[in-house]
mmCIF file of C-alpha atoms in Angstrom:
data_model
loop_
_atom_site.group_PDB
_atom_site.id
_atom_site.type_symbol
_atom_site.label_atom_id
_atom_site.label_comp_id
_atom_site.label_asym_id
_atom_site.label_seq_id
_atom_site.Cartn_x
_atom_site.Cartn_y
_atom_site.Cartn_z
ATOM 1 C CA UNK Y 1 -40.118 -7.076 -11.293
ATOM 2 C CA UNK Y 2 -36.770 -5.331 -10.949
ATOM 3 C CA UNK Y 3 -35.153 -3.156 -13.584
ATOM 4 C CA UNK Y 4 -31.621 -4.280 -14.433
ATOM 5 C CA UNK Y 5 -29.318 -1.779 -16.049
ATOM 6 C CA UNK Y 6 -26.515 -4.363 -16.205
ATOM 7 C CA UNK Y 7 -27.157 -8.078 -16.835
ATOM 8 C CA UNK Y 8 -26.415 -10.462 -13.974
ATOM 9 C CA UNK Y 9 -24.224 -12.659 -16.125
ATOM 10 C CA UNK Y 10 -21.917 -10.947 -18.592
ATOM 11 C CA UNK Y 11 -19.296 -12.739 -20.640
ATOM 12 C CA UNK Y 12 -16.987 -9.960 -21.768
ATOM 13 C CA UNK Y 13 -13.416 -10.887 -22.648
ATOM 14 C CA UNK Y 14 -11.474 -8.079 -21.002
ATOM 15 C CA UNK Y 15 -8.103 -9.469 -21.981
ATOM 16 C CA UNK Y 16 -8.525 -10.033 -25.707
ATOM 17 C CA UNK Y 17 -6.740 -6.687 -26.203
ATOM 18 C CA UNK Y 18 -4.914 -6.333 -22.911
ATOM 19 C CA UNK Y 19 -1.706 -5.211 -24.650
ATOM 20 C CA UNK Y 20 -3.643 -2.439 -26.382
ATOM 21 C CA UNK Y 21 -5.145 -1.160 -23.107
ATOM 22 C CA UNK Y 22 -1.807 -1.275 -21.334
ATOM 23 C CA UNK Y 23 -0.210 0.515 -24.278
ATOM 24 C CA UNK Y 24 -2.851 3.245 -24.204
ATOM 25 C CA UNK Y 25 -2.408 3.650 -20.458
ATOM 26 C CA UNK Y 26 1.367 3.848 -20.887
ATOM 27 C CA UNK Y 27 1.046 6.525 -23.574
ATOM 28 C CA UNK Y 28 -1.382 8.537 -21.446
ATOM 29 C CA UNK Y 29 0.991 8.376 -18.491
ATOM 30 C CA UNK Y 30 3.901 9.437 -20.693
ATOM 31 C CA UNK Y 31 1.843 12.305 -22.076
ATOM 32 C CA UNK Y 32 0.910 13.352 -18.535
ATOM 33 C CA UNK Y 33 4.559 13.412 -17.468
ATOM 34 C CA UNK Y 34 5.560 15.415 -20.554
ATOM 35 C CA UNK Y 35 2.741 17.883 -19.912
ATOM 36 C CA UNK Y 36 3.779 18.213 -16.277
ATOM 37 C CA UNK Y 37 7.427 18.860 -17.200
ATOM 38 C CA UNK Y 38 6.597 21.338 -19.974
ATOM 39 C CA UNK Y 39 3.531 23.147 -18.626
ATOM 40 C CA UNK Y 40 3.779 22.484 -14.917
ATOM 41 C CA UNK Y 41 0.823 22.884 -12.604
ATOM 42 C CA UNK Y 42 -1.209 25.978 -11.921
ATOM 43 C CA UNK Y 43 -0.356 25.978 -8.226
ATOM 44 C CA UNK Y 44 -2.838 27.724 -6.002
ATOM 45 C CA UNK Y 45 -2.034 30.132 -3.232
ATOM 46 C CA UNK Y 46 -1.342 27.178 -0.896
ATOM 47 C CA UNK Y 47 1.746 26.153 -2.883
ATOM 48 C CA UNK Y 48 2.968 29.310 -4.577
ATOM 49 C CA UNK Y 49 2.847 31.790 -1.754
ATOM 50 C CA UNK Y 50 1.237 35.168 -2.195
ATOM 51 C CA UNK Y 51 -2.174 36.765 -1.882
ATOM 52 C CA UNK Y 52 -5.497 35.785 -3.422
ATOM 53 C CA UNK Y 53 -8.267 38.372 -3.434
ATOM 54 C CA UNK Y 54 -11.835 37.525 -4.402
ATOM 55 C CA UNK Y 55 -13.905 40.501 -5.519
ATOM 56 C CA UNK Y 56 -17.584 41.046 -6.258
ATOM 57 C CA UNK Y 57 -19.422 43.881 -7.948
ATOM 58 C CA UNK Y 58 -22.633 44.603 -9.829
ATOM 59 C CA UNK Y 59 -20.685 45.825 -12.853
ATOM 60 C CA UNK Y 60 -19.142 43.492 -15.420
ATOM 61 C CA UNK Y 61 -15.516 42.552 -14.815
ATOM 62 C CA UNK Y 62 -13.070 44.146 -17.252
ATOM 63 C CA UNK Y 63 -9.860 42.154 -16.803
ATOM 64 C CA UNK Y 64 -7.833 44.649 -18.840
ATOM 65 C CA UNK Y 65 -8.894 47.611 -16.695
ATOM 66 C CA UNK Y 66 -8.306 45.656 -13.491
ATOM 67 C CA UNK Y 67 -4.806 44.712 -14.624
ATOM 68 C CA UNK Y 68 -3.933 48.254 -15.695
ATOM 69 C CA UNK Y 69 -5.009 49.631 -12.319
ATOM 70 C CA UNK Y 70 -2.991 47.081 -10.311
ATOM 71 C CA UNK Y 71 0.100 47.192 -12.556
ATOM 72 C CA UNK Y 72 0.629 50.813 -11.556
ATOM 73 C CA UNK Y 73 1.152 49.670 -7.956
ATOM 74 C CA UNK Y 74 4.296 47.696 -8.857
ATOM 75 C CA UNK Y 75 3.338 44.541 -6.961
ATOM 76 C CA UNK Y 76 4.974 42.155 -9.434
ATOM 77 C CA UNK Y 77 3.311 39.209 -11.136
ATOM 78 C CA UNK Y 78 -0.496 39.215 -10.964
ATOM 79 C CA UNK Y 79 -3.177 36.950 -12.369
ATOM 80 C CA UNK Y 80 -6.777 38.100 -12.812
ATOM 81 C CA UNK Y 81 -9.527 35.627 -13.637
ATOM 82 C CA UNK Y 82 -13.221 36.272 -14.069
ATOM 83 C CA UNK Y 83 -15.309 33.580 -12.368
ATOM 84 C CA UNK Y 84 -18.435 32.252 -14.065
ATOM 85 C CA UNK Y 85 -20.972 30.178 -12.208
ATOM 86 C CA UNK Y 86 -24.616 29.274 -12.968
ATOM 87 C CA UNK Y 87 -25.528 29.933 -9.325
ATOM 88 C CA UNK Y 88 -24.512 33.605 -9.513
ATOM 89 C CA UNK Y 89 -27.176 36.286 -9.791
ATOM 90 C CA UNK Y 90 -27.407 38.294 -12.993
ATOM 91 C CA UNK Y 91 -25.751 41.323 -11.410
ATOM 92 C CA UNK Y 92 -23.148 39.307 -9.475
ATOM 93 C CA UNK Y 93 -19.755 39.589 -11.140
ATOM 94 C CA UNK Y 94 -16.857 37.829 -9.438
ATOM 95 C CA UNK Y 95 -13.118 38.022 -10.093
ATOM 96 C CA UNK Y 96 -10.132 36.223 -8.550
ATOM 97 C CA UNK Y 97 -6.934 38.277 -8.270
ATOM 98 C CA UNK Y 98 -3.652 36.577 -7.391
ATOM 99 C CA UNK Y 99 -0.659 38.686 -6.441
ATOM 100 C CA UNK Y 100 2.775 37.164 -6.012
ATOM 101 C CA UNK Y 101 4.349 36.975 -2.579
ATOM 102 C CA UNK Y 102 6.189 40.156 -1.722
ATOM 103 C CA UNK Y 103 9.888 39.699 -0.855
ATOM 104 C CA UNK Y 104 9.744 41.320 2.536
ATOM 105 C CA UNK Y 105 6.371 40.012 3.695
ATOM 106 C CA UNK Y 106 5.099 36.572 4.685
ATOM 107 C CA UNK Y 107 1.487 37.737 4.377
ATOM 108 C CA UNK Y 108 -0.358 40.527 2.669
ATOM 109 C CA UNK Y 109 -0.276 43.714 4.703
ATOM 110 C CA UNK Y 110 -3.443 45.669 5.391
ATOM 111 C CA UNK Y 111 -1.897 48.621 3.585
ATOM 112 C CA UNK Y 112 -1.342 46.617 0.406
ATOM 113 C CA UNK Y 113 -4.909 45.298 0.425
ATOM 114 C CA UNK Y 114 -6.278 48.795 0.952
ATOM 115 C CA UNK Y 115 -4.098 50.106 -1.880
ATOM 116 C CA UNK Y 116 -5.353 47.431 -4.275
ATOM 117 C CA UNK Y 117 -8.948 48.056 -3.228
ATOM 118 C CA UNK Y 118 -8.566 51.799 -3.783
ATOM 119 C CA UNK Y 119 -7.032 51.203 -7.221
ATOM 120 C CA UNK Y 120 -9.865 48.893 -8.273
ATOM 121 C CA UNK Y 121 -12.491 51.252 -6.845
ATOM 122 C CA UNK Y 122 -11.406 53.712 -9.512
ATOM 123 C CA UNK Y 123 -12.455 51.148 -12.128
ATOM 124 C CA UNK Y 124 -15.523 49.694 -10.375
ATOM 125 C CA UNK Y 125 -16.860 51.994 -7.627
ATOM 126 C CA UNK Y 126 -19.024 49.350 -5.908
ATOM 127 C CA UNK Y 127 -16.334 46.648 -5.795
ATOM 128 C CA UNK Y 128 -16.156 44.572 -2.613
ATOM 129 C CA UNK Y 129 -13.349 42.335 -1.340
ATOM 130 C CA UNK Y 130 -15.170 39.153 -0.324
ATOM 131 C CA UNK Y 131 -12.076 37.286 0.869
ATOM 132 C CA UNK Y 132 -8.325 37.784 1.168
ATOM 133 C CA UNK Y 133 -5.966 34.809 1.620
ATOM 134 C CA UNK Y 134 -2.202 34.947 2.157
ATOM 135 C CA UNK Y 135 0.474 32.245 2.296
ATOM 136 C CA UNK Y 136 4.198 32.923 2.707
ATOM 137 C CA UNK Y 137 6.805 31.339 0.382
ATOM 138 C CA UNK Y 138 8.377 29.282 3.187
ATOM 139 C CA UNK Y 139 5.056 27.798 4.233
ATOM 140 C CA UNK Y 140 4.076 27.028 0.637
ATOM 141 C CA UNK Y 141 7.350 25.120 0.050
ATOM 142 C CA UNK Y 142 6.758 23.030 3.149
ATOM 143 C CA UNK Y 143 3.215 22.287 2.000
ATOM 144 C CA UNK Y 144 4.472 20.937 -1.335
ATOM 145 C CA UNK Y 145 6.881 18.571 0.443
ATOM 146 C CA UNK Y 146 4.182 17.446 2.873
ATOM 147 C CA UNK Y 147 1.707 16.822 0.041
ATOM 148 C CA UNK Y 148 4.186 14.673 -1.906
ATOM 149 C CA UNK Y 149 5.015 12.746 1.268
ATOM 150 C CA UNK Y 150 1.326 12.152 2.040
ATOM 151 C CA UNK Y 151 0.574 10.685 -1.397
ATOM 152 C CA UNK Y 152 3.764 8.581 -1.388
ATOM 153 C CA UNK Y 153 3.049 7.147 2.072
ATOM 154 C CA UNK Y 154 -0.526 6.321 1.071
ATOM 155 C CA UNK Y 155 0.669 4.347 -1.964
ATOM 156 C CA UNK Y 156 3.376 2.611 0.103
ATOM 157 C CA UNK Y 157 0.799 1.606 2.720
ATOM 158 C CA UNK Y 158 -1.380 0.156 -0.032
ATOM 159 C CA UNK Y 159 1.582 -1.875 -1.325
ATOM 160 C CA UNK Y 160 2.154 -3.427 2.106
ATOM 161 C CA UNK Y 161 -1.544 -4.067 2.706
ATOM 162 C CA UNK Y 162 -2.146 -5.826 -0.616
ATOM 163 C CA UNK Y 163 1.095 -7.806 -0.259
ATOM 164 C CA UNK Y 164 -0.012 -9.145 3.127
ATOM 165 C CA UNK Y 165 -3.606 -9.767 2.100
ATOM 166 C CA UNK Y 166 -2.875 -11.422 -1.234
ATOM 167 C CA UNK Y 167 0.454 -12.041 -3.004
ATOM 168 C CA UNK Y 168 3.168 -9.724 -4.227
ATOM 169 C CA UNK Y 169 1.833 -9.991 -7.802
ATOM 170 C CA UNK Y 170 -1.507 -8.595 -6.624
ATOM 171 C CA UNK Y 171 0.328 -5.803 -4.776
ATOM 172 C CA UNK Y 172 2.284 -4.787 -7.870
ATOM 173 C CA UNK Y 173 -0.888 -4.692 -9.969
ATOM 174 C CA UNK Y 174 -2.808 -2.644 -7.394
ATOM 175 C CA UNK Y 175 -0.008 -0.106 -6.849
ATOM 176 C CA UNK Y 176 0.563 0.227 -10.606
ATOM 177 C CA UNK Y 177 -3.136 1.062 -10.976
ATOM 178 C CA UNK Y 178 -2.929 3.668 -8.200
ATOM 179 C CA UNK Y 179 0.155 5.303 -9.712
ATOM 180 C CA UNK Y 180 -1.640 5.253 -13.073
ATOM 181 C CA UNK Y 181 -4.627 7.101 -11.561
ATOM 182 C CA UNK Y 182 -2.520 9.717 -9.758
ATOM 183 C CA UNK Y 183 -0.289 10.421 -12.767
ATOM 184 C CA UNK Y 184 -3.252 10.813 -15.155
ATOM 185 C CA UNK Y 185 -5.023 13.113 -12.711
ATOM 186 C CA UNK Y 186 -1.955 15.320 -12.376
ATOM 187 C CA UNK Y 187 -1.584 15.256 -16.169
ATOM 188 C CA UNK Y 188 -5.145 16.494 -16.681
ATOM 189 C CA UNK Y 189 -4.605 19.327 -14.210
ATOM 190 C CA UNK Y 190 -1.419 20.233 -16.048
ATOM 191 C CA UNK Y 191 -3.195 20.343 -19.414
ATOM 192 C CA UNK Y 192 -6.310 22.262 -18.384
ATOM 193 C CA UNK Y 193 -4.400 24.428 -15.853
ATOM 194 C CA UNK Y 194 -7.053 24.204 -13.152
ATOM 195 C CA UNK Y 195 -5.815 25.568 -9.832
ATOM 196 C CA UNK Y 196 -3.895 22.892 -7.934
ATOM 197 C CA UNK Y 197 -4.111 23.380 -4.169
ATOM 198 C CA UNK Y 198 -4.450 21.398 -0.946
ATOM 199 C CA UNK Y 199 -8.034 20.444 -1.814
ATOM 200 C CA UNK Y 200 -6.712 18.593 -4.860
ATOM 201 C CA UNK Y 201 -4.244 16.690 -2.662
ATOM 202 C CA UNK Y 202 -7.227 15.605 -0.562
ATOM 203 C CA UNK Y 203 -8.949 14.510 -3.766
ATOM 204 C CA UNK Y 204 -5.890 12.497 -4.833
ATOM 205 C CA UNK Y 205 -5.837 10.653 -1.510
ATOM 206 C CA UNK Y 206 -9.566 9.971 -1.837
ATOM 207 C CA UNK Y 207 -9.020 8.652 -5.369
ATOM 208 C CA UNK Y 208 -6.322 6.304 -4.057
ATOM 209 C CA UNK Y 209 -8.758 4.891 -1.515
ATOM 210 C CA UNK Y 210 -11.631 4.591 -3.989
ATOM 211 C CA UNK Y 211 -9.535 2.917 -6.668
ATOM 212 C CA UNK Y 212 -8.074 0.546 -4.088
ATOM 213 C CA UNK Y 213 -11.563 -0.446 -2.952
ATOM 214 C CA UNK Y 214 -12.541 -1.354 -6.526
ATOM 215 C CA UNK Y 215 -9.339 -3.309 -7.041
ATOM 216 C CA UNK Y 216 -9.654 -5.249 -3.775
ATOM 217 C CA UNK Y 217 -13.222 -6.279 -4.644
ATOM 218 C CA UNK Y 218 -12.011 -7.733 -7.944
ATOM 219 C CA UNK Y 219 -8.946 -9.370 -6.368
ATOM 220 C CA UNK Y 220 -11.060 -10.950 -3.613
ATOM 221 C CA UNK Y 221 -13.249 -12.575 -6.251
ATOM 222 C CA UNK Y 222 -10.149 -13.671 -8.188
ATOM 223 C CA UNK Y 223 -8.789 -15.405 -5.108
ATOM 224 C CA UNK Y 224 -12.101 -17.153 -4.466
ATOM 225 C CA UNK Y 225 -12.346 -18.344 -8.059
ATOM 226 C CA UNK Y 226 -8.739 -19.557 -8.088
ATOM 227 C CA UNK Y 227 -9.709 -21.917 -5.280
ATOM 228 C CA UNK Y 228 -13.053 -22.815 -6.825
ATOM 229 C CA UNK Y 229 -11.926 -23.404 -10.423
ATOM 230 C CA UNK Y 230 -8.571 -25.092 -10.066
ATOM 231 C CA UNK Y 231 -8.410 -26.199 -13.697
ATOM 232 C CA UNK Y 232 -9.167 -22.833 -15.302
ATOM 233 C CA UNK Y 233 -6.227 -20.865 -16.673
ATOM 234 C CA UNK Y 234 -5.546 -17.533 -14.987
ATOM 235 C CA UNK Y 235 -6.924 -15.491 -17.894
ATOM 236 C CA UNK Y 236 -10.297 -17.221 -17.682
ATOM 237 C CA UNK Y 237 -10.378 -16.838 -13.897
ATOM 238 C CA UNK Y 238 -9.708 -13.099 -14.212
ATOM 239 C CA UNK Y 239 -12.366 -12.684 -16.893
ATOM 240 C CA UNK Y 240 -14.884 -14.596 -14.798
ATOM 241 C CA UNK Y 241 -14.092 -12.586 -11.668
ATOM 242 C CA UNK Y 242 -14.344 -9.193 -13.388
ATOM 243 C CA UNK Y 243 -17.630 -10.152 -15.051
ATOM 244 C CA UNK Y 244 -19.045 -11.317 -11.732
ATOM 245 C CA UNK Y 245 -18.170 -8.001 -10.044
ATOM 246 C CA UNK Y 246 -18.897 -5.784 -13.063
ATOM 247 C CA UNK Y 247 -22.445 -4.890 -12.021
ATOM 248 C CA UNK Y 248 -21.296 -3.860 -8.550
ATOM 249 C CA UNK Y 249 -18.365 -1.857 -9.932
ATOM 250 C CA UNK Y 250 -20.367 0.083 -12.515
ATOM 251 C CA UNK Y 251 -23.349 0.762 -10.266
ATOM 252 C CA UNK Y 252 -21.136 2.024 -7.442
ATOM 253 C CA UNK Y 253 -19.141 4.257 -9.784
ATOM 254 C CA UNK Y 254 -22.285 5.406 -11.598
ATOM 255 C CA UNK Y 255 -24.146 6.506 -8.478
ATOM 256 C CA UNK Y 256 -21.044 8.270 -7.166
ATOM 257 C CA UNK Y 257 -20.639 10.091 -10.467
ATOM 258 C CA UNK Y 258 -24.252 11.293 -10.359
ATOM 259 C CA UNK Y 259 -23.576 13.099 -7.092
ATOM 260 C CA UNK Y 260 -20.237 14.462 -8.315
ATOM 261 C CA UNK Y 261 -21.669 15.757 -11.584
ATOM 262 C CA UNK Y 262 -24.399 17.565 -9.643
ATOM 263 C CA UNK Y 263 -21.725 19.180 -7.461
ATOM 264 C CA UNK Y 264 -19.617 19.990 -10.530
ATOM 265 C CA UNK Y 265 -22.504 21.870 -12.147
ATOM 266 C CA UNK Y 266 -24.171 23.430 -9.119
ATOM 267 C CA UNK Y 267 -21.536 23.413 -6.387
ATOM 268 C CA UNK Y 268 -19.858 26.673 -7.286
ATOM 269 C CA UNK Y 269 -16.305 27.576 -8.218
ATOM 270 C CA UNK Y 270 -14.914 27.213 -4.687
ATOM 271 C CA UNK Y 271 -15.110 23.388 -4.748
ATOM 272 C CA UNK Y 272 -15.024 22.926 -8.513
ATOM 273 C CA UNK Y 273 -11.362 21.866 -8.681
ATOM 274 C CA UNK Y 274 -11.851 19.268 -5.945
ATOM 275 C CA UNK Y 275 -15.008 17.874 -7.552
ATOM 276 C CA UNK Y 276 -13.382 17.798 -10.997
ATOM 277 C CA UNK Y 277 -10.462 15.804 -9.594
ATOM 278 C CA UNK Y 278 -12.850 13.382 -7.888
ATOM 279 C CA UNK Y 279 -14.960 12.938 -11.030
ATOM 280 C CA UNK Y 280 -11.929 12.262 -13.196
ATOM 281 C CA UNK Y 281 -10.459 9.985 -10.530
ATOM 282 C CA UNK Y 282 -13.612 7.843 -10.317
ATOM 283 C CA UNK Y 283 -13.543 7.303 -14.091
ATOM 284 C CA UNK Y 284 -9.846 6.408 -14.356
ATOM 285 C CA UNK Y 285 -10.006 4.447 -11.089
ATOM 286 C CA UNK Y 286 -12.762 2.206 -12.423
ATOM 287 C CA UNK Y 287 -10.881 1.781 -15.685
ATOM 288 C CA UNK Y 288 -7.578 0.953 -13.994
ATOM 289 C CA UNK Y 289 -9.151 -1.614 -11.647
ATOM 290 C CA UNK Y 290 -10.293 -3.610 -14.668
ATOM 291 C CA UNK Y 291 -7.780 -2.921 -17.413
ATOM 292 C CA UNK Y 292 -4.547 -2.104 -15.549
ATOM 293 C CA UNK Y 293 -4.391 -3.936 -12.218
ATOM 294 C CA UNK Y 294 -5.824 -7.191 -13.575
ATOM 295 C CA UNK Y 295 -3.812 -7.021 -16.799
ATOM 296 C CA UNK Y 296 -0.556 -6.660 -14.849
ATOM 297 C CA UNK Y 297 -1.609 -9.546 -12.597
ATOM 298 C CA UNK Y 298 -2.143 -11.654 -15.711
ATOM 299 C CA UNK Y 299 1.332 -10.758 -16.995
ATOM 300 C CA UNK Y 300 3.011 -11.590 -13.683
ATOM 301 C CA UNK Y 301 1.046 -14.770 -13.055
ATOM 302 C CA UNK Y 302 0.022 -16.219 -9.685
ATOM 303 C CA UNK Y 303 1.272 -19.289 -7.825
ATOM 304 C CA UNK Y 304 -1.597 -21.687 -7.423
ATOM 305 C CA UNK Y 305 -0.031 -24.286 -5.138
ATOM 306 C CA UNK Y 306 -1.953 -22.822 -2.194
ATOM 307 C CA UNK Y 307 -5.232 -23.892 -3.835
ATOM 308 C CA UNK Y 308 -4.187 -27.481 -3.213
ATOM 309 C CA UNK Y 309 -2.980 -27.041 0.361
ATOM 310 C CA UNK Y 310 -5.851 -25.137 1.899
ATOM 311 C CA UNK Y 311 -4.050 -21.818 1.755
ATOM 312 C CA UNK Y 312 -0.960 -23.034 3.648
ATOM 313 C CA UNK Y 313 1.517 -22.931 0.792
ATOM 314 C CA UNK Y 314 4.025 -20.252 -0.124
ATOM 315 C CA UNK Y 315 1.571 -17.829 -1.628
ATOM 316 C CA UNK Y 316 2.018 -15.160 1.016
ATOM 317 C CA UNK Y 317 -1.660 -15.095 1.910
ATOM 318 C CA UNK Y 318 -1.302 -15.601 5.639
ATOM 319 C CA UNK Y 319 -3.420 -12.491 6.244
ATOM 320 C CA UNK Y 320 -6.010 -13.335 3.601
ATOM 321 C CA UNK Y 321 -8.858 -13.705 6.091
ATOM 322 C CA UNK Y 322 -8.282 -10.333 7.727
ATOM 323 C CA UNK Y 323 -11.305 -8.119 7.135
ATOM 324 C CA UNK Y 324 -10.584 -4.790 5.483
#
């Protein structure tokens, strides 16, 4: 006897309020764009240029004292954040200090690091510099351009792939869902001001792939059912296809989330931004595969003449049998 968390045969009408879901998604995307324009992103050292110093000590971190000690050095804009993590020992106190890029230096000089360490030693005698990272302004600007290009090319490649494998209506729905996921993820990072660095770009690309996988599974079943149920209207075919793949979609997302939540809680602050982006991306990716991609496909409609000609009509599915 097997335990079933999700029934084999569900009959949920996912399109009874499709306009509402699309409206909510549109508002969330608009809110994300407004947040991005007004608040911006909390760019990490990869994109901003400058020096990040991670410190440890057995004494509690006093951000005010740290700031007062470093301000006297005249190094410009600084950000000091105390790091909390359940994996830290009771006497392990960690701080992250970010110092803006100096005008005449591409990287932090040894003298500057020693000066900062000496200043902080006056506040916390046993302070240790665990890591020091430096990125010059020129390099950080190039990284921003490369990151935008990487995400854009990934979405463009998806557009071409789906267009060849299915029809252009499927491609539009899939790409709209991917853009939806990326925009909402950037919006969340803008609102909560979690550090946005190259690891988050990697997470965005992973989200694109994961969301695409979910969408292709649904679209494959839609195509099969369009051939199998020639008399059903498109809305009923979409509902049937999503219900048939619902168990697979939720179980795959659920098991992935279990691992991500464990990493989010126990993985430490170094990977927390990446794991947060992945966790959020899995949730919105699953949502968009059902409520965005399929809803847009329903609005655009699909030519069904190929169901009567053995797939040799003008549906643009000449690569439909290519394994992905």
